[in-house]
XYZ file of C-alpha atoms in Angstrom:
539
model
C 0.000 0.000 0.000
C 2.846 2.441 0.903
C 4.556 1.637 -2.387
C 1.386 2.442 -4.352
C 0.968 5.770 -2.493
C 4.550 6.666 -3.247
C 4.121 5.779 -6.907
C 1.034 7.976 -7.141
C 2.870 10.945 -5.574
C 5.754 10.452 -8.012
C 3.376 10.428 -10.983
C 1.699 13.618 -9.752
C 5.106 15.292 -9.423
C 6.186 14.240 -12.931
C 2.907 15.330 -14.475
C 3.212 18.656 -12.679
C 6.650 19.203 -14.200
C 5.334 18.321 -17.676
C 2.373 20.657 -17.300
C 4.584 23.497 -16.103
C 6.935 22.916 -19.024
C 4.082 22.908 -21.519
C 2.632 26.083 -20.001
C 5.978 27.849 -20.193
C 6.463 26.695 -23.778
C 2.977 27.864 -24.742
C 3.576 31.237 -23.106
C 6.709 31.687 -25.187
C 4.861 31.110 -28.453
C 3.290 34.053 -30.260
C -0.270 33.714 -31.510
C -0.538 33.606 -35.287
C -2.637 36.463 -36.646
C -4.379 36.348 -40.034
C -5.365 39.534 -41.877
C -7.417 39.825 -45.047
C -6.716 43.092 -46.863
C -5.657 44.593 -43.525
C -8.647 43.365 -41.504
C -8.053 40.686 -38.895
C -9.858 37.372 -39.333
C -11.105 35.812 -36.105
C -10.482 32.121 -35.429
C -12.094 30.088 -32.649
C -9.198 27.611 -32.797
C -5.725 29.121 -32.941
C -3.810 28.576 -36.189
C -0.682 26.488 -35.791
C 2.399 25.521 -37.773
C 3.226 21.913 -38.618
C 6.930 21.446 -37.816
C 9.459 20.460 -40.497
C 7.116 21.246 -43.406
C 6.354 24.773 -42.043
C 2.721 24.729 -43.132
C 0.233 26.943 -41.292
C -3.096 25.279 -40.547
C -6.338 27.182 -39.938
C -9.923 26.149 -39.141
C -12.291 25.685 -42.047
C -14.342 28.541 -40.581
C -11.608 30.971 -41.679
C -12.090 29.775 -45.260
C -15.902 29.969 -45.188
C -16.482 33.120 -43.164
C -13.209 34.913 -43.874
C -12.635 34.167 -47.535
C -16.302 33.741 -48.431
C -15.882 30.289 -49.955
C -18.438 27.498 -49.648
C -17.133 24.491 -47.760
C -18.294 20.895 -47.393
C -16.846 18.336 -44.976
C -17.503 14.609 -45.503
C -17.016 12.684 -42.266
C -17.110 9.244 -43.907
C -14.371 10.019 -46.445
C -12.720 12.701 -44.279
C -12.685 14.954 -47.314
C -13.183 18.710 -47.530
C -14.440 20.435 -50.681
C -13.879 24.194 -51.020
C -15.541 26.239 -53.757
C -15.245 29.903 -54.708
C -16.210 31.322 -58.089
C -14.887 28.784 -60.622
C -12.299 27.224 -58.293
C -12.886 23.846 -56.633
C -10.396 22.315 -54.178
C -10.733 18.890 -52.551
C -8.428 17.494 -49.862
C -8.642 14.261 -47.898
C -7.156 13.685 -44.469
C -4.052 11.500 -44.684
C -3.559 12.058 -48.430
C -0.608 14.089 -49.646
C -2.445 15.063 -52.795
C -5.297 17.456 -53.510
C -7.530 18.019 -56.500
C -7.695 21.569 -57.843
C -10.157 22.065 -60.683
C -9.865 18.358 -61.591
C -6.045 18.480 -61.564
C -4.159 16.409 -58.982
C -1.415 18.334 -57.173
C 0.973 17.467 -54.338
C 0.566 18.678 -50.751
C 3.082 19.265 -47.975
C 0.263 18.885 -45.435
C -3.342 17.833 -45.805
C -6.511 18.113 -43.751
C -6.264 17.570 -39.988
C -8.793 17.401 -37.137
C -7.918 19.403 -34.028
C -10.090 20.369 -31.041
C -13.169 19.274 -32.934
C -12.358 21.454 -35.955
C -11.345 20.701 -39.513
C -7.965 22.357 -40.167
C -6.626 23.150 -43.652
C -3.370 24.643 -45.029
C -4.029 28.370 -45.417
C -1.405 29.175 -48.053
C -2.382 26.323 -50.361
C -6.090 27.124 -50.165
C -5.672 30.892 -50.488
C -3.330 30.818 -53.447
C -5.561 28.381 -55.312
C -8.474 30.769 -54.738
C -6.458 33.610 -56.292
C -5.409 35.290 -53.020
C -1.784 36.373 -52.386
C -0.194 35.260 -49.103
C 2.561 37.111 -47.209
C 4.101 35.545 -44.087
C 5.890 37.674 -41.464
C 7.936 35.185 -39.455
C 9.061 37.545 -36.693
C 5.589 38.997 -36.106
C 3.766 35.698 -36.738
C 1.356 37.468 -39.089
C -0.221 36.144 -42.285
C -1.459 38.800 -44.693
C -3.969 37.677 -47.312
C -4.388 40.079 -50.210
C -7.186 39.911 -52.762
C -6.688 40.836 -56.393
C -7.606 44.503 -55.986
C -6.058 44.778 -52.541
C -9.220 46.159 -51.031
C -11.225 44.728 -48.229
C -13.521 42.022 -49.491
C -17.221 42.511 -48.762
C -18.389 40.636 -45.716
C -19.664 37.293 -46.980
C -22.773 35.574 -45.775
C -21.473 33.220 -43.097
C -21.493 29.564 -44.088
C -21.986 27.277 -41.102
C -18.797 25.386 -40.348
C -19.404 21.661 -40.944
C -19.710 20.089 -37.543
C -17.308 17.350 -36.584
C -19.169 14.899 -34.325
C -18.279 15.132 -30.648
C -16.539 12.454 -28.626
C -18.740 9.896 -26.815
C -19.636 10.644 -23.234
C -23.288 11.467 -22.699
C -23.367 14.666 -24.762
C -26.378 13.570 -26.777
C -24.430 14.279 -29.961
C -23.153 11.890 -32.597
C -19.825 10.427 -31.437
C -16.742 11.074 -33.550
C -16.438 8.029 -35.748
C -15.196 7.113 -39.171
C -17.803 4.365 -39.361
C -21.006 4.797 -41.308
C -24.158 5.057 -39.201
C -26.782 5.687 -41.845
C -30.552 5.681 -42.215
C -32.570 5.351 -45.394
C -35.300 7.985 -45.756
C -37.870 6.765 -48.259
C -40.207 9.110 -50.104
C -42.670 6.356 -51.068
C -42.877 4.201 -47.932
C -43.999 6.823 -45.434
C -40.700 8.150 -44.073
C -41.054 11.611 -45.637
C -43.193 13.519 -46.308
C -46.382 12.413 -44.604
C -49.608 12.512 -46.606
C -50.760 15.314 -44.326
C -47.840 17.475 -45.422
C -48.732 17.539 -49.117
C -48.786 21.052 -50.538
C -47.504 22.349 -47.195
C -43.913 23.584 -47.455
C -43.634 24.499 -43.782
C -44.847 21.105 -42.610
C -42.606 19.217 -45.059
C -39.575 21.112 -43.818
C -40.575 20.640 -40.198
C -41.075 16.885 -40.596
C -37.675 16.516 -42.201
C -35.737 18.548 -39.634
C -37.484 16.737 -36.783
C -36.395 13.444 -38.309
C -32.817 14.641 -38.636
C -32.718 15.774 -35.022
C -34.155 12.482 -33.793
C -31.754 10.436 -35.919
C -28.724 12.468 -34.891
C -29.693 12.171 -31.239
C -29.575 8.371 -31.471
C -26.162 8.328 -33.183
C -26.973 8.428 -36.911
C -24.405 10.418 -38.925
C -25.663 10.001 -42.504
C -28.981 9.961 -44.348
C -29.744 8.229 -47.655
C -32.707 10.132 -49.059
C -34.764 8.719 -51.920
C -34.593 11.463 -54.534
C -35.798 9.257 -57.434
C -38.532 6.761 -56.629
C -40.427 6.177 -59.889
C -38.572 7.933 -62.701
C -39.336 11.226 -60.949
C -37.601 13.752 -58.680
C -37.860 15.695 -55.408
C -35.890 18.533 -57.011
C -36.461 20.790 -60.038
C -35.368 18.622 -62.961
C -35.098 19.292 -66.652
C -35.420 15.583 -67.408
C -38.046 14.012 -65.134
C -41.244 15.229 -63.420
C -41.759 16.217 -59.796
C -42.592 13.352 -57.419
C -46.280 12.943 -56.585
C -45.671 12.785 -52.818
C -44.903 16.507 -52.619
C -48.219 17.826 -53.924
C -50.421 14.846 -54.793
C -49.929 15.523 -58.495
C -46.946 14.304 -60.480
C -45.144 17.142 -62.213
C -46.564 19.888 -59.975
C -43.964 22.308 -58.603
C -44.095 22.253 -54.765
C -42.882 25.849 -54.578
C -39.383 25.173 -53.255
C -36.364 22.941 -53.809
C -36.676 20.116 -51.240
C -33.320 18.588 -52.160
C -31.383 21.803 -51.622
C -33.122 22.274 -48.272
C -32.487 18.686 -47.181
C -28.792 18.766 -48.018
C -28.252 22.046 -46.187
C -30.071 20.859 -43.062
C -28.109 17.591 -42.980
C -24.767 19.343 -43.388
C -25.603 21.897 -40.706
C -25.951 18.965 -38.304
C -22.674 17.393 -39.382
C -24.527 14.594 -41.177
C -23.707 13.260 -44.619
C -26.307 13.389 -47.372
C -26.428 10.579 -49.932
C -28.828 10.864 -52.866
C -30.676 7.550 -53.258
C -31.955 6.580 -56.715
C -34.228 3.740 -57.849
C -32.660 3.256 -61.269
C -35.053 1.260 -63.475
C -38.469 1.305 -61.746
C -40.808 3.657 -63.644
C -44.151 3.285 -61.828
C -45.882 1.303 -59.103
C -48.892 0.615 -61.330
C -49.603 -0.095 -64.978
C -51.761 2.984 -65.456
C -50.205 6.028 -67.093
C -53.247 8.305 -66.794
C -51.972 10.212 -63.760
C -48.425 10.616 -65.036
C -46.910 13.910 -66.121
C -46.416 14.564 -69.833
C -42.640 14.346 -69.451
C -42.645 11.010 -67.630
C -40.394 8.507 -69.379
C -43.273 6.089 -70.012
C -45.006 8.763 -72.125
C -41.924 10.156 -73.834
C -40.387 6.750 -74.590
C -43.031 4.025 -74.397
C -40.682 1.808 -76.420
C -38.338 1.731 -73.408
C -41.036 0.462 -71.035
C -41.835 -3.119 -69.993
C -44.964 -3.983 -68.010
C -44.128 -6.521 -65.322
C -46.943 -7.745 -63.076
C -48.737 -4.409 -63.197
C -45.673 -2.202 -62.723
C -43.688 -0.376 -65.388
C -39.919 -0.762 -65.717
C -37.362 0.950 -67.911
C -35.701 -1.706 -70.055
C -32.003 -2.020 -69.074
C -31.292 -3.704 -72.422
C -31.683 -0.439 -74.363
C -28.466 1.645 -74.278
C -30.322 4.963 -74.725
C -32.547 4.146 -71.771
C -29.556 3.383 -69.562
C -27.940 6.652 -70.605
C -31.131 8.548 -69.799
C -30.986 7.260 -66.212
C -27.303 8.180 -65.955
C -28.158 11.666 -67.230
C -30.852 12.123 -64.577
C -28.442 11.069 -61.816
C -25.692 13.331 -63.144
C -28.144 16.219 -63.042
C -28.045 15.881 -59.246
C -24.289 15.285 -59.089
C -23.601 18.435 -61.097
C -26.023 20.727 -59.293
C -25.948 19.686 -55.629
C -23.341 19.237 -52.883
C -24.188 15.617 -52.171
C -21.806 13.267 -50.358
C -22.794 10.179 -52.291
C -24.750 8.594 -55.146
C -26.640 5.567 -53.878
C -28.556 2.919 -55.847
C -30.865 0.278 -54.433
C -31.598 -3.126 -55.981
C -34.138 -2.134 -58.649
C -32.395 -3.552 -61.689
C -34.293 -6.347 -63.455
C -37.437 -7.306 -61.455
C -37.089 -10.581 -59.574
C -39.015 -13.804 -60.222
C -41.057 -12.301 -63.040
C -41.352 -12.581 -66.807
C -39.578 -9.652 -68.449
C -40.471 -9.235 -72.107
C -37.292 -7.910 -73.698
C -37.259 -10.024 -76.886
C -36.932 -7.027 -79.210
C -34.085 -5.484 -77.208
C -32.275 -8.821 -76.983
C -32.454 -9.170 -80.756
C -31.386 -5.578 -81.457
C -28.723 -4.923 -78.792
C -27.133 -8.340 -78.190
C -23.587 -7.189 -78.900
C -22.240 -10.152 -76.920
C -23.711 -12.458 -79.565
C -24.716 -14.808 -76.773
C -27.678 -17.164 -76.633
C -27.718 -16.835 -72.839
C -30.170 -14.030 -72.140
C -29.268 -13.969 -68.448
C -25.632 -13.313 -69.377
C -26.719 -10.470 -71.660
C -28.909 -8.952 -68.973
C -26.062 -9.042 -66.450
C -23.825 -7.345 -68.979
C -26.419 -4.587 -69.428
C -26.408 -3.908 -65.700
C -22.613 -4.167 -65.553
C -22.285 -1.537 -68.274
C -24.721 0.732 -66.446
C -22.938 0.382 -63.100
C -19.507 0.973 -64.636
C -20.517 3.948 -66.801
C -22.418 5.678 -64.018
C -19.435 5.395 -61.670
C -17.106 6.782 -64.308
C -19.469 9.705 -64.907
C -19.778 10.532 -61.204
C -16.049 10.410 -60.499
C -15.154 12.332 -63.641
C -17.145 15.298 -62.340
C -16.686 14.896 -58.576
C -13.960 12.393 -57.651
C -14.766 12.559 -53.930
C -18.484 11.789 -54.186
C -18.987 8.246 -52.903
C -20.732 5.855 -55.289
C -22.343 2.779 -53.835
C -25.066 0.202 -54.299
C -27.324 -1.651 -51.875
C -28.107 -5.045 -53.426
C -30.306 -7.831 -52.136
C -28.433 -9.528 -49.290
C -27.674 -12.832 -51.046
C -25.539 -12.822 -54.188
C -25.968 -16.561 -54.936
C -26.867 -19.609 -52.885
C -24.231 -22.271 -52.394
C -26.606 -24.780 -53.994
C -26.329 -22.855 -57.279
C -22.688 -21.822 -56.970
C -20.081 -23.374 -54.644
C -18.660 -19.872 -54.060
C -22.052 -18.537 -52.960
C -23.269 -18.113 -49.384
C -24.592 -20.898 -47.164
C -28.182 -19.751 -47.693
C -31.447 -20.744 -49.355
C -32.660 -17.327 -50.516
C -35.536 -17.240 -52.987
C -34.326 -14.233 -55.015
C -30.502 -14.156 -55.164
C -29.262 -10.964 -56.799
C -27.161 -12.651 -59.493
C -29.879 -15.028 -60.714
C -33.084 -13.052 -60.100
C -32.104 -9.393 -60.600
C -29.130 -10.030 -62.890
C -26.969 -7.991 -60.529
C -23.429 -9.376 -60.574
C -22.245 -7.568 -57.462
C -19.099 -9.687 -57.267
C -17.895 -8.230 -60.570
C -18.634 -4.667 -59.435
C -16.537 -5.232 -56.333
C -13.626 -7.031 -57.983
C -13.441 -4.473 -60.792
C -13.609 -1.561 -58.347
C -16.548 0.041 -60.159
C -18.166 1.084 -56.868
C -16.773 2.743 -53.740
C -18.912 0.779 -51.302
C -21.455 -2.015 -51.181
C -24.308 -2.087 -48.656
C -26.040 -5.491 -48.884
C -29.531 -5.679 -47.402
C -28.932 -8.325 -44.741
C -32.511 -8.188 -43.530
C -32.576 -11.458 -41.577
C -32.105 -12.384 -37.951
C -29.310 -14.366 -36.360
C -31.700 -17.326 -36.066
C -33.329 -17.560 -39.523
C -31.968 -20.838 -40.907
C -32.576 -20.019 -44.596
C -30.369 -16.914 -44.472
C -28.702 -16.453 -41.107
C -27.405 -12.937 -40.515
C -23.951 -14.020 -39.401
C -23.416 -16.368 -42.347
C -24.437 -13.711 -44.848
C -22.149 -11.091 -43.284
C -19.257 -13.575 -43.269
C -19.718 -14.050 -47.007
C -19.732 -10.329 -47.811
C -16.647 -9.710 -45.695
C -14.826 -12.314 -47.743
C -15.995 -10.656 -50.976
C -14.556 -7.218 -50.180
C -11.287 -8.593 -48.768
C -8.226 -7.350 -50.699
C -10.289 -4.721 -52.555
C -10.769 -0.981 -52.086
C -14.536 -1.350 -51.778
C -16.002 -0.505 -48.370
C -18.607 -2.769 -46.797
C -21.633 -1.331 -45.003
C -24.332 -3.664 -43.702
C -28.023 -2.911 -44.283
C -30.197 -3.705 -41.235
C -33.968 -4.207 -40.917
C -35.462 -2.426 -37.892
C -38.716 -2.452 -39.886
C -39.028 -6.134 -38.993
C -38.987 -5.513 -35.234
C -42.201 -6.753 -33.651
C -43.175 -8.845 -36.688
C -43.839 -12.579 -36.637
C -40.656 -13.457 -38.543
C -38.262 -15.447 -36.378
C -35.787 -13.419 -34.339
C -37.524 -10.028 -34.330
C -39.367 -10.146 -30.991
C -36.756 -7.940 -29.298
C -34.770 -4.871 -30.377
C -31.679 -6.553 -28.934
C -31.546 -8.374 -32.293
C -30.261 -5.171 -33.946
C -27.674 -4.648 -31.210
C -26.507 -8.269 -31.458
C -25.987 -7.739 -35.180
C -23.931 -4.605 -34.565
C -21.850 -6.468 -31.983
C -21.301 -9.288 -34.469
C -20.007 -6.805 -37.039
C -17.279 -5.783 -34.588
C -15.528 -9.053 -35.452
C -14.522 -7.574 -38.782
C -12.437 -4.486 -39.509
C -13.753 -4.710 -43.061
C -17.292 -3.838 -41.919
C -17.086 -0.060 -42.063
C -20.553 0.739 -40.781
C -24.272 0.169 -40.950
C -27.385 1.582 -42.648
C -30.893 1.101 -41.235
C -34.126 0.672 -43.175
C -35.789 2.878 -42.592
C -35.824 6.151 -40.668
C -39.404 5.861 -39.415
C -38.609 2.448 -37.954
C -35.804 4.011 -35.956
C -37.768 7.024 -34.724
C -40.875 4.965 -33.856
C -38.749 3.331 -31.142
C -40.256 -0.117 -31.682
C -39.504 -2.441 -28.743
C -37.357 0.256 -27.116
C -34.738 0.314 -29.883
C -33.625 3.925 -29.358
C -32.353 3.445 -25.791
C -30.449 0.322 -26.805
C -28.955 2.021 -29.860
C -27.845 5.068 -27.861
C -26.296 2.832 -25.213
C -24.425 0.893 -27.896
C -23.097 4.122 -29.441
C -22.109 5.481 -26.035
C -24.649 8.302 -25.938
């Protein structure tokens, strides 16, 4: 006991010396001052110099509020995008390269996180925005000078992207590189409610309330369905407005929901991924209520009726390009963090009449129609990814396929499952090829089964996907099914099922996060899920 007391006193003495030394050292250092055209720029976190490379780092707030640039911080990719006039700069933490107007350039120092702030190299950013930089070593002063040398007009402050706080009962999203996402569907009741139609205020209120509730339980990203049935929740030059906004397809709701949603998510430090249903055109066979510019009216030759629903035929190259064009409309015009596709490729377990397309566009010269269909989807997946990354290299591109690629009974390399609609055979989605070829940035399989369902056990399916992404650059997120909580399907009689799945994922470093379907089934708090989820995330 005496020895332990003595050891404690010694540690206190040593720590006291270290603290005194650090205090003295800090007192001897001069604060770095930044001026823009002679006017001092305030900084809530002191600028600092990285030793050896002599690069001065400043908070992103200095760039947004001081230099008047728009800034966007992606927590998942740890990437900052800075825009001013025609200049676009992207930098990723840990990478010694940046992209300036689509040109890759070297960096002495990249993005860093300090005291809960995103820090960037001031000279590099300023000079690439056309601002001269003078450094006075003795006075520790940085002078930024605009082209005309006059004081720039005070810009409208852009909220600094929030970096999630550390765990510890703060009620805020913990700092984490892992994905904690929620799907927000525009056709399944997540947003907006039927009572909010034609009501801008109520639509906005419902969305922000959802964001606050999701953030409070640890969610750091939303995947919002911006294209449900060949339509849009944004002003589009290619497809009509979504019916859910006003009750009438093609009717302008009076505002830009997508712009609003992105801004609100980013203000809360949450990522925004635009979710697209690629090939589904309608939920019914009737076209009477569709807008004049709906694809089924403009290009009826592209449409296939399958069991009372209309689909865009993936076998027609022009149709595939049309879908790519509609997605790129969003990529080009909005500050999204990701492009996200679900599993609506070819419809599963249904007759798909594509005889004419097979005859006209069978460039493989194959007699195997399934092979041709998979090639159509492969071309679409590859070309869309190339288009996205050509315009915005740092926008994440991912797909959420059905949870089973192939059953072992049909392919010895498939999973130990007995799924009725495997993606490869039923939807002609060859996810393995997308992963191995690196055509996507992440894959988020819908593993919507419990740990006890024998036909497709959660753990066995996750094991298979982990093996698929091994030795690739494709991230793996797991899609979970809180919507099944409280249903009669085996394993869903307690919300602990979701927590057990999250705990199981901890076995694998290759599982980079989780996405929950869907937001309403998180916020409804079925079987007390919220308390368990917050406890798991340390909130």
